[in-house]
Structure formats: C-alpha cells, structure tokens
Amino acid sequence: EVQLVESGGGLVQPGGSLRLSCAASGFTFSSYWMSWVRQAPGKGLEWVANIKQDGSEKYYVDSVKGRFTISRDNAKNSLYLQMNSLRAEDTAVYYCARDRVRQDAFDIWGQGTMVTVSS
Amino acid sequence: DIQMTQSPSSVSASVGDRVTITCRASQGISSWLAWYQQKPGKAPKLLIYAASSLQSGVPSRFSGSGSGTDFTLTISSLQPEDFATYYCQQANSFPHTFGQGTKLEIK
C-alpha cells in the first residue's frame, strides 16, 4: 500500500525549533518530487516547500524562506522539514505529499502532524 | 505569486443536484490546475489534475474543464459522500498556490 506517515509535531514556544519527518512506503520514493503542505486551524491549504528526487533543487514559500529547510534521505525513504525561528502563524497541520511525475498535482498525502507554536 | 480565487466560498445543494465550482487564476496557467476534496479532519484527496484529467479511482460524476485563467469543477449528481470542502491549486509556477476553498453543504 502506498503510504506517507508524518511524525514530529507538537507544542513549541515562539522562536523554537522542530523537525518533522515523513516515512514513505509502497512506492519508489527516490523517483518522486516531494512536498510539504500546511493548513492552519480552520483555514485553507498552503504549499510550504518541495524537493527534487535527488535533493538538488528545493523551493519554498516566501513566508518560510530562511527559517525552514526541506531535506530527504532516499536510503531511508524519508522526507524532513526542519523548522527554526517558529512563529505563532506557523501553527498548522503539516502534510507531506507526493508530487505526480509531471509535478502537476499532489496524488498521495499523509495524515498530517499538528504543530502548535505558543508560549 | 499567482492568486487563485474560488467561487462561491460556500454552496448548499441537495443529493442529486448538479454543482459547479469555479476557480480563477490571476494570470494564465495553461492547464496546470488540480482539484482536491477535503473532509473534516482528513487529508485532501486529489480529484482532477491537468485541469480535466480524472484521478484514478475518482467517480466519473466529477469533471473538470478550463484553461488559461478560468476553470470549473462539476459534480454531475451529488452523492451524500460529496459534501466536503473543495480546493483548486495551480502548478504552473512556484509557489504552488491554492484557492481559498469552497464548502459544499447539504441543503
């Protein structure tokens, strides 16, 4: 079964750090671009970042540039999001998602992990 | 950044109705548009990619059309399981922006 499972969410104080992980199974992880998408409570979806199959290209939404780092370990079939200098507005459910081969949509999503930034 | 605007923001309909949701891009995106369905507490589910291609396993009552800046998602005959929130998303350029969502409610 094709599956993505996120972990690492939790409560963190403003200015703190957190590292999210996403474990992939059921497909050849190294063949796909991968993305992080977030959703603040009661709000819509926001694409956060994505990474090329070999990690050589990475893109970020402006609001997280310089604070978040996306990475991957193809040997471990895992995707990561290192989040530093966290702000209250980063509070959201974070989903990892697989990009279709043409990068025209996200066809597989994890269940999400909640990140709460609050003092 | 490309802005995606959906209308309406919410719609009430009955089982069996035909419903159309529109999505407008702030600049041309060719056919680089996807539609997702999201139910409360669940991850989004891909319905349509490349503006009009039906994702595997999605019922044929869902269809998409459009190109350039104007797109539509149509549900031909609403079923009880279709009541959810729907999002469009452009994949023409980074950041891959989403519309604000359309909540489809039972009348």
PDB file of N, CA, C and O in Angstrom, chain A residues 33 37 39 43-47 50 59-62 95 99-100 102-107 109-112, chain B residues 1 32-34 36 38 41-46 48-50 55 87 89 91 94-100:
ATOM      1  N   TRP A  33       9.459  13.919  -6.797  1.00  0.00           N
ATOM      2  CA  TRP A  33       9.498  15.134  -6.010  1.00  0.00           C
ATOM      3  C   TRP A  33       8.547  14.937  -4.818  1.00  0.00           C
ATOM      4  O   TRP A  33       7.540  14.250  -4.924  1.00  0.00           O
ATOM      5  N   VAL A  37       2.844  20.593   2.740  1.00  0.00           N
ATOM      6  CA  VAL A  37       1.702  21.493   2.636  1.00  0.00           C
ATOM      7  C   VAL A  37       1.133  21.658   4.040  1.00  0.00           C
ATOM      8  O   VAL A  37       1.056  20.682   4.791  1.00  0.00           O
ATOM      9  N   GLN A  39      -1.880  23.539   6.853  1.00  0.00           N
ATOM     10  CA  GLN A  39      -3.231  24.061   6.974  1.00  0.00           C
ATOM     11  C   GLN A  39      -3.434  24.564   8.397  1.00  0.00           C
ATOM     12  O   GLN A  39      -3.481  23.773   9.342  1.00  0.00           O
ATOM     13  N   LYS A  43      -8.489  27.056   8.416  1.00  0.00           N
ATOM     14  CA  LYS A  43      -8.088  27.798   7.208  1.00  0.00           C
ATOM     15  C   LYS A  43      -7.860  26.862   6.032  1.00  0.00           C
ATOM     16  O   LYS A  43      -8.047  25.658   6.116  1.00  0.00           O
ATOM     17  N   GLY A  44      -7.415  27.451   4.919  1.00  0.00           N
ATOM     18  CA  GLY A  44      -7.187  26.692   3.710  1.00  0.00           C
ATOM     19  C   GLY A  44      -5.788  26.090   3.653  1.00  0.00           C
ATOM     20  O   GLY A  44      -5.003  26.162   4.603  1.00  0.00           O
ATOM     21  N   LEU A  45      -5.481  25.511   2.507  1.00  0.00           N
ATOM     22  CA  LEU A  45      -4.209  24.825   2.309  1.00  0.00           C
ATOM     23  C   LEU A  45      -3.144  25.795   1.814  1.00  0.00           C
ATOM     24  O   LEU A  45      -3.428  26.699   1.026  1.00  0.00           O
ATOM     25  N   GLU A  46      -1.924  25.596   2.269  1.00  0.00           N
ATOM     26  CA  GLU A  46      -0.786  26.415   1.835  1.00  0.00           C
ATOM     27  C   GLU A  46       0.400  25.505   1.534  1.00  0.00           C
ATOM     28  O   GLU A  46       0.889  24.805   2.420  1.00  0.00           O
ATOM     29  N   TRP A  47       0.868  25.540   0.290  1.00  0.00           N
ATOM     30  CA  TRP A  47       2.090  24.826  -0.075  1.00  0.00           C
ATOM     31  C   TRP A  47       3.270  25.489   0.630  1.00  0.00           C
ATOM     32  O   TRP A  47       3.371  26.715   0.631  1.00  0.00           O
ATOM     33  N   ASN A  50       9.094  22.169  -1.525  1.00  0.00           N
ATOM     34  CA  ASN A  50       9.247  20.883  -2.169  1.00  0.00           C
ATOM     35  C   ASN A  50      10.706  20.634  -2.506  1.00  0.00           C
ATOM     36  O   ASN A  50      11.558  21.534  -2.418  1.00  0.00           O
ATOM     37  N   TYR A  59      12.457  24.373  -3.219  1.00  0.00           N
ATOM     38  CA  TYR A  59      11.704  25.611  -3.352  1.00  0.00           C
ATOM     39  C   TYR A  59      10.862  25.811  -2.086  1.00  0.00           C
ATOM     40  O   TYR A  59      10.403  24.849  -1.486  1.00  0.00           O
ATOM     41  N   TYR A  60      10.682  27.091  -1.737  1.00  0.00           N
ATOM     42  CA  TYR A  60       9.962  27.433  -0.515  1.00  0.00           C
ATOM     43  C   TYR A  60       8.984  28.578  -0.761  1.00  0.00           C
ATOM     44  O   TYR A  60       9.227  29.458  -1.596  1.00  0.00           O
ATOM     45  N   VAL A  61       7.908  28.608   0.007  1.00  0.00           N
ATOM     46  CA  VAL A  61       7.045  29.782   0.018  1.00  0.00           C
ATOM     47  C   VAL A  61       7.795  30.890   0.759  1.00  0.00           C
ATOM     48  O   VAL A  61       8.608  30.613   1.665  1.00  0.00           O
ATOM     49  N   ASP A  62       7.568  32.120   0.366  1.00  0.00           N
ATOM     50  CA  ASP A  62       8.343  33.240   0.920  1.00  0.00           C
ATOM     51  C   ASP A  62       8.290  33.308   2.444  1.00  0.00           C
ATOM     52  O   ASP A  62       9.286  33.649   3.095  1.00  0.00           O
ATOM     53  N   TYR A  95       1.213  18.495   6.286  1.00  0.00           N
ATOM     54  CA  TYR A  95       1.076  17.280   5.497  1.00  0.00           C
ATOM     55  C   TYR A  95       2.300  17.107   4.607  1.00  0.00           C
ATOM     56  O   TYR A  95       2.767  18.084   4.004  1.00  0.00           O
ATOM     57  N   ASP A  99       4.428  14.479  -5.137  1.00  0.00           N
ATOM     58  CA  ASP A  99       4.112  15.137  -6.401  1.00  0.00           C
ATOM     59  C   ASP A  99       3.914  14.071  -7.484  1.00  0.00           C
ATOM     60  O   ASP A  99       4.680  13.103  -7.562  1.00  0.00           O
ATOM     61  N   ARG A 100       2.908  14.274  -8.324  1.00  0.00           N
ATOM     62  CA  ARG A 100       2.813  13.432  -9.504  1.00  0.00           C
ATOM     63  C   ARG A 100       4.077  13.604 -10.348  1.00  0.00           C
ATOM     64  O   ARG A 100       4.777  14.609 -10.222  1.00  0.00           O
ATOM     65  N   ARG A 102       4.585  14.496 -13.294  1.00  0.00           N
ATOM     66  CA  ARG A 102       4.626  15.764 -14.050  1.00  0.00           C
ATOM     67  C   ARG A 102       4.634  16.979 -13.129  1.00  0.00           C
ATOM     68  O   ARG A 102       4.676  18.110 -13.600  1.00  0.00           O
ATOM     69  N   GLN A 103       4.612  16.744 -11.828  1.00  0.00           N
ATOM     70  CA  GLN A 103       4.568  17.839 -10.848  1.00  0.00           C
ATOM     71  C   GLN A 103       3.370  18.737 -11.063  1.00  0.00           C
ATOM     72  O   GLN A 103       3.436  19.956 -10.826  1.00  0.00           O
ATOM     73  N   ASP A 104       2.250  18.140 -11.485  1.00  0.00           N
ATOM     74  CA  ASP A 104       1.063  18.936 -11.745  1.00  0.00           C
ATOM     75  C   ASP A 104       0.007  18.783 -10.664  1.00  0.00           C
ATOM     76  O   ASP A 104      -1.061  19.395 -10.754  1.00  0.00           O
ATOM     77  N   ALA A 105       0.307  17.978  -9.645  1.00  0.00           N
ATOM     78  CA  ALA A 105      -0.641  17.796  -8.536  1.00  0.00           C
ATOM     79  C   ALA A 105       0.009  16.910  -7.481  1.00  0.00           C
ATOM     80  O   ALA A 105       1.037  16.295  -7.721  1.00  0.00           O
ATOM     81  N   PHE A 106      -0.643  16.864  -6.316  1.00  0.00           N
ATOM     82  CA  PHE A 106      -0.176  16.005  -5.228  1.00  0.00           C
ATOM     83  C   PHE A 106      -1.122  14.812  -5.152  1.00  0.00           C
ATOM     84  O   PHE A 106      -2.302  14.982  -4.820  1.00  0.00           O
ATOM     85  N   ASP A 107      -0.619  13.617  -5.443  1.00  0.00           N
ATOM     86  CA  ASP A 107      -1.521  12.489  -5.562  1.00  0.00           C
ATOM     87  C   ASP A 107      -1.585  11.605  -4.317  1.00  0.00           C
ATOM     88  O   ASP A 107      -2.533  10.823  -4.162  1.00  0.00           O
ATOM     89  N   TRP A 109      -1.117  11.785  -0.007  1.00  0.00           N
ATOM     90  CA  TRP A 109      -0.961  12.656   1.160  1.00  0.00           C
ATOM     91  C   TRP A 109      -0.826  11.810   2.427  1.00  0.00           C
ATOM     92  O   TRP A 109      -1.449  10.750   2.544  1.00  0.00           O
ATOM     93  N   GLY A 110      -0.062  12.319   3.385  1.00  0.00           N
ATOM     94  CA  GLY A 110      -0.042  11.717   4.697  1.00  0.00           C
ATOM     95  C   GLY A 110      -1.252  12.171   5.501  1.00  0.00           C
ATOM     96  O   GLY A 110      -2.073  12.962   5.029  1.00  0.00           O
ATOM     97  N   GLN A 111      -1.341  11.706   6.730  1.00  0.00           N
ATOM     98  CA  GLN A 111      -2.476  12.040   7.590  1.00  0.00           C
ATOM     99  C   GLN A 111      -2.281  13.380   8.291  1.00  0.00           C
ATOM    100  O   GLN A 111      -3.214  13.937   8.866  1.00  0.00           O
ATOM    101  N   GLY A 112      -1.057  13.878   8.268  1.00  0.00           N
ATOM    102  CA  GLY A 112      -0.775  15.176   8.861  1.00  0.00           C
ATOM    103  C   GLY A 112      -0.258  15.090  10.285  1.00  0.00           C
ATOM    104  O   GLY A 112      -0.546  14.137  11.011  1.00  0.00           O
TER     105      GLY A 112
ATOM    106  N   ASP B   1       3.443  36.163  -7.103  1.00  0.00           N
ATOM    107  CA  ASP B   1       2.768  34.886  -6.926  1.00  0.00           C
ATOM    108  C   ASP B   1       1.414  34.883  -7.641  1.00  0.00           C
ATOM    109  O   ASP B   1       0.755  35.915  -7.756  1.00  0.00           O
ATOM    110  N   TRP B  32      -2.345  23.825 -15.958  1.00  0.00           N
ATOM    111  CA  TRP B  32      -1.668  23.381 -14.738  1.00  0.00           C
ATOM    112  C   TRP B  32      -2.545  23.626 -13.516  1.00  0.00           C
ATOM    113  O   TRP B  32      -2.230  24.425 -12.634  1.00  0.00           O
ATOM    114  N   LEU B  33      -3.657  22.915 -13.460  1.00  0.00           N
ATOM    115  CA  LEU B  33      -4.603  23.095 -12.377  1.00  0.00           C
ATOM    116  C   LEU B  33      -5.098  21.755 -11.855  1.00  0.00           C
ATOM    117  O   LEU B  33      -5.380  20.852 -12.643  1.00  0.00           O
ATOM    118  N   ALA B  34      -5.187  21.652 -10.541  1.00  0.00           N
ATOM    119  CA  ALA B  34      -5.690  20.456  -9.879  1.00  0.00           C
ATOM    120  C   ALA B  34      -6.838  20.820  -8.947  1.00  0.00           C
ATOM    121  O   ALA B  34      -6.936  21.957  -8.470  1.00  0.00           O
ATOM    122  N   TYR B  36      -8.968  19.286  -5.432  1.00  0.00           N
ATOM    123  CA  TYR B  36      -8.916  18.378  -4.297  1.00  0.00           C
ATOM    124  C   TYR B  36     -10.221  18.455  -3.508  1.00  0.00           C
ATOM    125  O   TYR B  36     -10.870  19.506  -3.458  1.00  0.00           O
ATOM    126  N   GLN B  38     -11.616  17.754   0.456  1.00  0.00           N
ATOM    127  CA  GLN B  38     -11.172  17.523   1.825  1.00  0.00           C
ATOM    128  C   GLN B  38     -12.371  17.431   2.754  1.00  0.00           C
ATOM    129  O   GLN B  38     -13.229  18.309   2.757  1.00  0.00           O
ATOM    130  N   GLY B  41     -11.067  16.866   9.282  1.00  0.00           N
ATOM    131  CA  GLY B  41     -10.106  16.022   9.980  1.00  0.00           C
ATOM    132  C   GLY B  41      -9.329  15.072   9.101  1.00  0.00           C
ATOM    133  O   GLY B  41      -8.559  14.250   9.611  1.00  0.00           O
ATOM    134  N   LYS B  42      -9.508  15.182   7.793  1.00  0.00           N
ATOM    135  CA  LYS B  42      -8.826  14.278   6.866  1.00  0.00           C
ATOM    136  C   LYS B  42      -7.887  15.043   5.938  1.00  0.00           C
ATOM    137  O   LYS B  42      -8.021  16.252   5.759  1.00  0.00           O
ATOM    138  N   ALA B  43      -6.963  14.312   5.336  1.00  0.00           N
ATOM    139  CA  ALA B  43      -6.080  14.906   4.341  1.00  0.00           C
ATOM    140  C   ALA B  43      -6.847  15.161   3.045  1.00  0.00           C
ATOM    141  O   ALA B  43      -7.840  14.480   2.765  1.00  0.00           O
ATOM    142  N   PRO B  44      -6.408  16.107   2.265  1.00  0.00           N
ATOM    143  CA  PRO B  44      -7.027  16.322   0.941  1.00  0.00           C
ATOM    144  C   PRO B  44      -6.862  15.088   0.059  1.00  0.00           C
ATOM    145  O   PRO B  44      -5.935  14.303   0.230  1.00  0.00           O
ATOM    146  N   LYS B  45      -7.781  14.974  -0.892  1.00  0.00           N
ATOM    147  CA  LYS B  45      -7.766  13.867  -1.858  1.00  0.00           C
ATOM    148  C   LYS B  45      -7.779  14.460  -3.259  1.00  0.00           C
ATOM    149  O   LYS B  45      -8.603  15.327  -3.563  1.00  0.00           O
ATOM    150  N   LEU B  46      -6.870  14.009  -4.101  1.00  0.00           N
ATOM    151  CA  LEU B  46      -6.802  14.505  -5.471  1.00  0.00           C
ATOM    152  C   LEU B  46      -7.980  13.984  -6.282  1.00  0.00           C
ATOM    153  O   LEU B  46      -8.225  12.777  -6.319  1.00  0.00           O
ATOM    154  N   ILE B  48      -8.887  15.808  -9.664  1.00  0.00           N
ATOM    155  CA  ILE B  48      -8.630  16.189 -11.053  1.00  0.00           C
ATOM    156  C   ILE B  48      -7.223  16.767 -11.151  1.00  0.00           C
ATOM    157  O   ILE B  48      -6.820  17.567 -10.290  1.00  0.00           O
ATOM    158  N   TYR B  49      -6.491  16.396 -12.191  1.00  0.00           N
ATOM    159  CA  TYR B  49      -5.201  17.032 -12.473  1.00  0.00           C
ATOM    160  C   TYR B  49      -5.187  17.464 -13.928  1.00  0.00           C
ATOM    161  O   TYR B  49      -6.035  17.028 -14.725  1.00  0.00           O
ATOM    162  N   ALA B  50      -4.247  18.318 -14.262  1.00  0.00           N
ATOM    163  CA  ALA B  50      -4.151  18.856 -15.625  1.00  0.00           C
ATOM    164  C   ALA B  50      -5.495  19.393 -16.097  1.00  0.00           C
ATOM    165  O   ALA B  50      -5.880  19.205 -17.252  1.00  0.00           O
ATOM    166  N   GLN B  55      -8.445  11.642 -11.707  1.00  0.00           N
ATOM    167  CA  GLN B  55      -7.524  10.785 -10.981  1.00  0.00           C
ATOM    168  C   GLN B  55      -8.108   9.377 -10.870  1.00  0.00           C
ATOM    169  O   GLN B  55      -9.322   9.202 -10.718  1.00  0.00           O
ATOM    170  N   TYR B  87     -10.847  22.411  -3.081  1.00  0.00           N
ATOM    171  CA  TYR B  87      -9.781  23.379  -3.335  1.00  0.00           C
ATOM    172  C   TYR B  87      -9.223  23.207  -4.739  1.00  0.00           C
ATOM    173  O   TYR B  87      -9.034  22.071  -5.196  1.00  0.00           O
ATOM    174  N   GLN B  89      -5.801  24.263  -7.136  1.00  0.00           N
ATOM    175  CA  GLN B  89      -4.378  24.530  -6.898  1.00  0.00           C
ATOM    176  C   GLN B  89      -3.673  24.671  -8.240  1.00  0.00           C
ATOM    177  O   GLN B  89      -3.882  23.843  -9.135  1.00  0.00           O
ATOM    178  N   ALA B  91      -0.247  24.640 -10.529  1.00  0.00           N
ATOM    179  CA  ALA B  91       1.089  24.049 -10.528  1.00  0.00           C
ATOM    180  C   ALA B  91       1.928  24.615 -11.672  1.00  0.00           C
ATOM    181  O   ALA B  91       2.882  23.993 -12.133  1.00  0.00           O
ATOM    182  N   PHE B  94       6.103  28.301  -9.003  1.00  0.00           N
ATOM    183  CA  PHE B  94       6.216  28.341  -7.543  1.00  0.00           C
ATOM    184  C   PHE B  94       5.943  29.757  -7.042  1.00  0.00           C
ATOM    185  O   PHE B  94       6.333  30.732  -7.680  1.00  0.00           O
ATOM    186  N   PRO B  95       5.285  29.892  -5.890  1.00  0.00           N
ATOM    187  CA  PRO B  95       4.731  28.826  -5.048  1.00  0.00           C
ATOM    188  C   PRO B  95       3.443  28.245  -5.626  1.00  0.00           C
ATOM    189  O   PRO B  95       2.664  28.970  -6.255  1.00  0.00           O
ATOM    190  N   HIS B  96       3.240  26.977  -5.399  1.00  0.00           N
ATOM    191  CA  HIS B  96       2.059  26.305  -5.921  1.00  0.00           C
ATOM    192  C   HIS B  96       0.846  26.667  -5.079  1.00  0.00           C
ATOM    193  O   HIS B  96       0.488  25.966  -4.148  1.00  0.00           O
ATOM    194  N   THR B  97       0.184  27.728  -5.407  1.00  0.00           N
ATOM    195  CA  THR B  97      -0.872  28.305  -4.582  1.00  0.00           C
ATOM    196  C   THR B  97      -2.210  27.585  -4.734  1.00  0.00           C
ATOM    197  O   THR B  97      -2.547  27.075  -5.807  1.00  0.00           O
ATOM    198  N   PHE B  98      -2.965  27.593  -3.630  1.00  0.00           N
ATOM    199  CA  PHE B  98      -4.300  27.026  -3.579  1.00  0.00           C
ATOM    200  C   PHE B  98      -5.341  28.138  -3.556  1.00  0.00           C
ATOM    201  O   PHE B  98      -5.068  29.262  -3.115  1.00  0.00           O
ATOM    202  N   GLY B  99      -6.533  27.808  -4.010  1.00  0.00           N
ATOM    203  CA  GLY B  99      -7.681  28.679  -3.780  1.00  0.00           C
ATOM    204  C   GLY B  99      -8.085  28.619  -2.313  1.00  0.00           C
ATOM    205  O   GLY B  99      -7.595  27.772  -1.560  1.00  0.00           O
ATOM    206  N   GLN B 100      -8.998  29.489  -1.924  1.00  0.00           N
ATOM    207  CA  GLN B 100      -9.376  29.596  -0.513  1.00  0.00           C
ATOM    208  C   GLN B 100     -10.350  28.504  -0.078  1.00  0.00           C
ATOM    209  O   GLN B 100     -10.622  28.362   1.117  1.00  0.00           O
TER     210      GLN B 100
END
